[in-house]
Amino acid sequence: MSSAPAEAAPEVSISEMITHIRSGRRQSLGDLLQIYRNYLNILATTQLDARLRRRMSTSDLVQETMLAAHRDFDQFRGGSEGELLAWLRQILSHHLSHAIERNVYAKKRDIRREVSLDKVAKRIDDSIAGLSNLIPDPAATPSEIVCRRELAAELADQLAKLKPSYHDVIVYRNLQACSFDEIATKMDIKPGAARMLWLRAIAKFKEVCDVNMAGDLS
């Protein structure tokens, strides 16, 4: 008589991971933060134009954010994934603002050019909206909007699975709102080729997401 197959261990939710870490399993914190590396990378990428990328690295900015989150986790008071995402965005915004001041405006201390943390945070929120809007939702309620922000973390993971040219063209078009002429310049291709690349990238993105993305993304 064959034995019954062993049941798969249930997945631990983000809330449960947070609870476990607070109960003393601090070694799990690195695993928790690693879940959001792609998410933070997408947000950081959308904030750095060509000028800023010459002075700072997206990967370094994300690493600084994760190190700060690891160091200061005791200051996090939330218990849900949504609250954790908001906290991580706040840390990223803080580090991005200071990185811009340090690398771009260090020699030009004109008060009118000081970086506003609120403006940086607003740009990051706009990036989240751009990412979550890849999934059309004509009438989102406030609670659904929160869910869409959490969905953005999952979409960032799916976006990271695409080949670099598909990843980049979606970031330029959907997150940075670049025209096809601008994308063509950035990617050293013709505008028509940029549009075709974007259409192929969106089709592949729908495929890897395995969700219903019916709607006009143009």
mmCIF file of C-alpha atoms in Angstrom:
data_model
loop_
_atom_site.group_PDB
_atom_site.id
_atom_site.type_symbol
_atom_site.label_atom_id
_atom_site.label_comp_id
_atom_site.label_asym_id
_atom_site.label_seq_id
_atom_site.Cartn_x
_atom_site.Cartn_y
_atom_site.Cartn_z
ATOM 1 C CA MET A 1 0.000 0.000 0.000
ATOM 2 C CA SER A 2 1.560 3.227 -1.088
ATOM 3 C CA SER A 3 1.835 6.025 1.384
ATOM 4 C CA ALA A 4 -0.010 9.255 0.793
ATOM 5 C CA PRO A 5 2.126 12.018 -0.734
ATOM 6 C CA ALA A 6 3.470 14.479 1.758
ATOM 7 C CA GLU A 7 1.630 17.774 1.798
ATOM 8 C CA ALA A 8 3.606 20.804 0.722
ATOM 9 C CA ALA A 9 4.449 23.146 3.539
ATOM 10 C CA PRO A 10 2.109 26.159 3.508
ATOM 11 C CA GLU A 11 3.599 29.381 2.279
ATOM 12 C CA VAL A 12 4.409 31.877 4.988
ATOM 13 C CA SER A 13 2.711 35.224 4.418
ATOM 14 C CA ILE A 14 4.561 38.508 4.584
ATOM 15 C CA SER A 15 2.685 39.396 7.784
ATOM 16 C CA GLU A 16 3.773 36.114 9.325
ATOM 17 C CA MET A 17 7.383 36.723 8.284
ATOM 18 C CA ILE A 18 7.281 40.130 9.962
ATOM 19 C CA THR A 19 5.861 38.556 13.128
ATOM 20 C CA HIS A 20 8.538 35.842 13.130
ATOM 21 C CA ILE A 21 11.313 38.409 12.742
ATOM 22 C CA ARG A 22 9.961 40.432 15.652
ATOM 23 C CA SER A 23 9.762 37.300 17.766
ATOM 24 C CA GLY A 24 13.502 36.796 17.424
ATOM 25 C CA ARG A 25 14.100 35.188 14.023
ATOM 26 C CA ARG A 26 16.203 38.108 12.859
ATOM 27 C CA GLN A 27 18.057 35.918 10.369
ATOM 28 C CA SER A 28 14.884 35.891 8.244
ATOM 29 C CA LEU A 29 15.012 39.657 7.728
ATOM 30 C CA GLY A 30 17.440 39.406 4.829
ATOM 31 C CA ASP A 31 15.126 36.953 3.072
ATOM 32 C CA LEU A 32 12.171 39.268 3.602
ATOM 33 C CA LEU A 33 13.917 42.321 2.189
ATOM 34 C CA GLN A 34 15.298 40.338 -0.750
ATOM 35 C CA ILE A 35 11.714 39.748 -1.910
ATOM 36 C CA TYR A 36 11.492 43.460 -2.754
ATOM 37 C CA ARG A 37 14.843 43.978 -4.490
ATOM 38 C CA ASN A 38 13.299 44.001 -7.988
ATOM 39 C CA TYR A 39 10.566 46.351 -6.800
ATOM 40 C CA LEU A 40 13.058 48.828 -5.357
ATOM 41 C CA ASN A 41 15.252 48.506 -8.435
ATOM 42 C CA ILE A 42 12.378 49.456 -10.743
ATOM 43 C CA LEU A 43 11.446 52.443 -8.589
ATOM 44 C CA ALA A 44 15.063 53.629 -8.424
ATOM 45 C CA THR A 45 15.547 53.154 -12.165
ATOM 46 C CA THR A 46 12.561 55.347 -13.003
ATOM 47 C CA GLN A 47 13.985 58.206 -10.906
ATOM 48 C CA LEU A 48 17.471 58.372 -12.436
ATOM 49 C CA ASP A 49 17.805 60.125 -15.768
ATOM 50 C CA ALA A 50 20.966 59.879 -17.889
ATOM 51 C CA ARG A 51 22.637 62.763 -16.037
ATOM 52 C CA LEU A 52 22.024 61.215 -12.638
ATOM 53 C CA ARG A 53 23.103 57.749 -13.778
ATOM 54 C CA ARG A 54 26.517 59.187 -14.607
ATOM 55 C CA ARG A 55 26.898 60.109 -10.947
ATOM 56 C CA MET A 56 25.152 57.309 -9.073
ATOM 57 C CA SER A 57 24.340 53.650 -9.538
ATOM 58 C CA THR A 58 20.835 52.224 -9.287
ATOM 59 C CA SER A 59 22.205 49.069 -7.687
ATOM 60 C CA ASP A 60 24.116 51.102 -5.097
ATOM 61 C CA LEU A 61 20.992 53.119 -4.275
ATOM 62 C CA VAL A 62 18.952 49.951 -3.812
ATOM 63 C CA GLN A 63 21.692 48.374 -1.714
ATOM 64 C CA GLU A 64 21.841 51.444 0.543
ATOM 65 C CA THR A 65 18.067 51.262 0.947
ATOM 66 C CA MET A 66 18.116 47.587 1.888
ATOM 67 C CA LEU A 67 21.000 48.023 4.318
ATOM 68 C CA ALA A 68 19.172 50.910 6.004
ATOM 69 C CA ALA A 69 15.969 48.843 6.208
ATOM 70 C CA HIS A 70 17.897 45.967 7.768
ATOM 71 C CA ARG A 71 19.610 48.261 10.275
ATOM 72 C CA ASP A 72 16.479 50.202 11.215
ATOM 73 C CA PHE A 73 13.869 47.437 11.073
ATOM 74 C CA ASP A 74 13.086 47.924 14.760
ATOM 75 C CA GLN A 75 11.663 51.332 13.795
ATOM 76 C CA PHE A 76 9.112 49.735 11.439
ATOM 77 C CA ARG A 77 5.753 49.707 13.199
ATOM 78 C CA GLY A 78 3.572 48.104 10.535
ATOM 79 C CA GLY A 79 2.484 44.514 10.150
ATOM 80 C CA SER A 80 1.256 44.151 6.580
ATOM 81 C CA GLU A 81 2.935 43.987 3.195
ATOM 82 C CA GLY A 82 1.380 47.300 2.200
ATOM 83 C CA GLU A 83 2.838 49.006 5.268
ATOM 84 C CA LEU A 84 6.225 47.415 4.610
ATOM 85 C CA LEU A 85 6.208 48.635 1.006
ATOM 86 C CA ALA A 86 5.334 52.156 2.137
ATOM 87 C CA TRP A 87 8.205 52.068 4.645
ATOM 88 C CA LEU A 88 10.683 50.827 2.035
ATOM 89 C CA ARG A 89 9.562 53.531 -0.392
ATOM 90 C CA GLN A 90 10.133 56.140 2.314
ATOM 91 C CA ILE A 91 13.686 54.875 2.882
ATOM 92 C CA LEU A 92 14.374 54.808 -0.863
ATOM 93 C CA SER A 93 13.009 58.334 -1.225
ATOM 94 C CA HIS A 94 15.238 59.551 1.610
ATOM 95 C CA HIS A 95 18.391 57.989 0.147
ATOM 96 C CA LEU A 96 17.568 59.160 -3.370
ATOM 97 C CA SER A 97 17.030 62.719 -2.207
ATOM 98 C CA HIS A 98 20.344 62.805 -0.370
ATOM 99 C CA ALA A 99 22.163 61.096 -3.244
ATOM 100 C CA ILE A 100 20.925 63.781 -5.644
ATOM 101 C CA GLU A 101 22.003 66.546 -3.274
ATOM 102 C CA ARG A 102 25.399 64.923 -2.740
ATOM 103 C CA ASN A 103 26.162 64.086 -6.364
ATOM 104 C CA VAL A 104 24.432 66.790 -8.366
ATOM 105 C CA TYR A 105 24.003 69.895 -6.258
ATOM 106 C CA ALA A 106 26.974 69.610 -3.894
ATOM 107 C CA LYS A 107 28.713 72.560 -5.521
ATOM 108 C CA LYS A 108 25.565 74.552 -6.209
ATOM 109 C CA ARG A 109 23.866 75.223 -2.912
ATOM 110 C CA ASP A 110 21.259 77.567 -4.375
ATOM 111 C CA ILE A 111 18.289 77.032 -2.043
ATOM 112 C CA ARG A 112 15.923 77.089 -5.040
ATOM 113 C CA ARG A 113 17.579 73.925 -6.326
ATOM 114 C CA GLU A 114 17.453 71.955 -3.087
ATOM 115 C CA VAL A 115 15.899 68.543 -3.528
ATOM 116 C CA SER A 116 12.466 68.227 -1.959
ATOM 117 C CA LEU A 117 11.888 64.879 -0.249
ATOM 118 C CA ASP A 118 8.176 65.288 -0.913
ATOM 119 C CA LYS A 119 8.798 65.722 -4.637
ATOM 120 C CA VAL A 120 11.008 62.649 -4.735
ATOM 121 C CA ALA A 121 8.340 60.648 -2.895
ATOM 122 C CA LYS A 122 5.693 61.913 -5.342
ATOM 123 C CA ARG A 123 7.785 60.770 -8.312
ATOM 124 C CA ILE A 124 8.147 57.334 -6.735
ATOM 125 C CA ASP A 125 4.381 57.133 -6.158
ATOM 126 C CA ASP A 126 3.870 58.073 -9.816
ATOM 127 C CA SER A 127 6.194 55.243 -10.816
ATOM 128 C CA ILE A 128 4.141 52.793 -8.747
ATOM 129 C CA ALA A 129 0.994 54.023 -10.485
ATOM 130 C CA GLY A 130 2.623 53.534 -13.871
ATOM 131 C CA LEU A 131 3.631 49.987 -13.005
ATOM 132 C CA SER A 132 0.308 48.944 -11.493
ATOM 133 C CA ASN A 133 -1.570 50.555 -14.399
ATOM 134 C CA LEU A 134 -0.154 47.883 -16.675
ATOM 135 C CA ILE A 135 -3.101 45.940 -15.255
ATOM 136 C CA PRO A 136 -6.188 47.915 -16.354
ATOM 137 C CA ASP A 137 -8.738 48.637 -13.621
ATOM 138 C CA PRO A 138 -11.375 51.208 -14.605
ATOM 139 C CA ALA A 139 -12.931 51.714 -11.163
ATOM 140 C CA ALA A 140 -10.551 50.950 -8.331
ATOM 141 C CA THR A 141 -11.791 51.507 -4.791
ATOM 142 C CA PRO A 142 -9.387 52.804 -2.094
ATOM 143 C CA SER A 143 -8.790 49.260 -0.835
ATOM 144 C CA GLU A 144 -8.175 48.088 -4.389
ATOM 145 C CA ILE A 145 -5.659 50.889 -4.872
ATOM 146 C CA VAL A 146 -3.731 49.552 -1.863
ATOM 147 C CA CYS A 147 -3.813 46.093 -3.412
ATOM 148 C CA ARG A 148 -2.539 47.534 -6.690
ATOM 149 C CA ARG A 149 0.437 49.041 -4.894
ATOM 150 C CA GLU A 150 1.195 45.610 -3.480
ATOM 151 C CA LEU A 151 0.666 44.148 -6.959
ATOM 152 C CA ALA A 152 3.353 46.513 -8.237
ATOM 153 C CA ALA A 153 5.936 44.524 -6.274
ATOM 154 C CA GLU A 154 4.850 41.332 -8.039
ATOM 155 C CA LEU A 155 4.839 43.068 -11.431
ATOM 156 C CA ALA A 156 8.388 44.279 -10.798
ATOM 157 C CA ASP A 157 9.448 40.647 -10.324
ATOM 158 C CA GLN A 158 7.749 39.673 -13.590
ATOM 159 C CA LEU A 159 9.326 42.616 -15.400
ATOM 160 C CA ALA A 160 12.757 41.478 -14.227
ATOM 161 C CA LYS A 161 12.204 38.174 -16.059
ATOM 162 C CA LEU A 162 12.135 39.895 -19.450
ATOM 163 C CA LYS A 163 15.215 40.242 -21.607
ATOM 164 C CA PRO A 164 16.978 43.620 -21.165
ATOM 165 C CA SER A 165 15.587 45.297 -24.298
ATOM 166 C CA TYR A 166 11.985 44.403 -23.362
ATOM 167 C CA HIS A 167 12.533 45.452 -19.751
ATOM 168 C CA ASP A 168 14.046 48.781 -20.782
ATOM 169 C CA VAL A 169 11.435 49.731 -23.368
ATOM 170 C CA ILE A 170 8.580 49.101 -20.908
ATOM 171 C CA VAL A 171 10.341 51.179 -18.244
ATOM 172 C CA TYR A 172 10.891 54.034 -20.727
ATOM 173 C CA ARG A 173 7.376 53.955 -22.170
ATOM 174 C CA ASN A 174 5.120 52.984 -19.263
ATOM 175 C CA LEU A 175 7.050 54.251 -16.257
ATOM 176 C CA GLN A 176 8.978 57.233 -17.617
ATOM 177 C CA ALA A 177 6.327 58.239 -20.208
ATOM 178 C CA CYS A 178 8.936 58.640 -22.967
ATOM 179 C CA SER A 179 7.841 59.177 -26.553
ATOM 180 C CA PHE A 180 8.933 56.646 -29.140
ATOM 181 C CA ASP A 181 11.329 59.258 -30.524
ATOM 182 C CA GLU A 182 12.926 59.562 -27.079
ATOM 183 C CA ILE A 183 13.064 55.793 -26.688
ATOM 184 C CA ALA A 184 14.684 55.499 -30.109
ATOM 185 C CA THR A 185 17.412 57.918 -29.032
ATOM 186 C CA LYS A 186 17.984 56.106 -25.738
ATOM 187 C CA MET A 187 18.161 52.678 -27.382
ATOM 188 C CA ASP A 188 19.892 53.749 -30.609
ATOM 189 C CA ILE A 189 17.121 52.471 -32.868
ATOM 190 C CA LYS A 190 14.522 54.090 -35.158
ATOM 191 C CA PRO A 191 11.193 55.318 -33.718
ATOM 192 C CA GLY A 192 9.230 52.724 -35.679
ATOM 193 C CA ALA A 193 11.476 49.995 -34.356
ATOM 194 C CA ALA A 194 11.019 51.368 -30.830
ATOM 195 C CA ARG A 195 7.236 51.078 -31.142
ATOM 196 C CA MET A 196 7.442 47.530 -32.500
ATOM 197 C CA LEU A 197 9.848 46.566 -29.724
ATOM 198 C CA TRP A 198 7.453 47.971 -27.136
ATOM 199 C CA LEU A 199 4.498 46.065 -28.597
ATOM 200 C CA ARG A 200 6.486 42.819 -28.492
ATOM 201 C CA ALA A 201 7.653 43.593 -24.964
ATOM 202 C CA ILE A 202 4.113 44.239 -23.724
ATOM 203 C CA ALA A 203 2.919 40.997 -25.338
ATOM 204 C CA LYS A 204 5.701 39.075 -23.609
ATOM 205 C CA PHE A 205 4.986 40.836 -20.322
ATOM 206 C CA LYS A 206 1.354 39.735 -20.502
ATOM 207 C CA GLU A 207 2.570 36.214 -21.115
ATOM 208 C CA VAL A 208 4.943 36.051 -18.154
ATOM 209 C CA CYS A 209 2.414 37.691 -15.845
ATOM 210 C CA ASP A 210 -0.207 35.112 -16.819
ATOM 211 C CA VAL A 211 -3.025 37.519 -16.030
ATOM 212 C CA ASN A 212 -5.837 39.081 -17.991
ATOM 213 C CA MET A 213 -4.487 42.408 -19.188
ATOM 214 C CA ALA A 214 -7.240 43.268 -21.621
ATOM 215 C CA GLY A 215 -7.255 46.959 -22.401
ATOM 216 C CA ASP A 216 -5.498 49.635 -24.381
ATOM 217 C CA LEU A 217 -1.929 50.219 -23.172
ATOM 218 C CA SER A 218 -1.018 52.613 -25.970
#
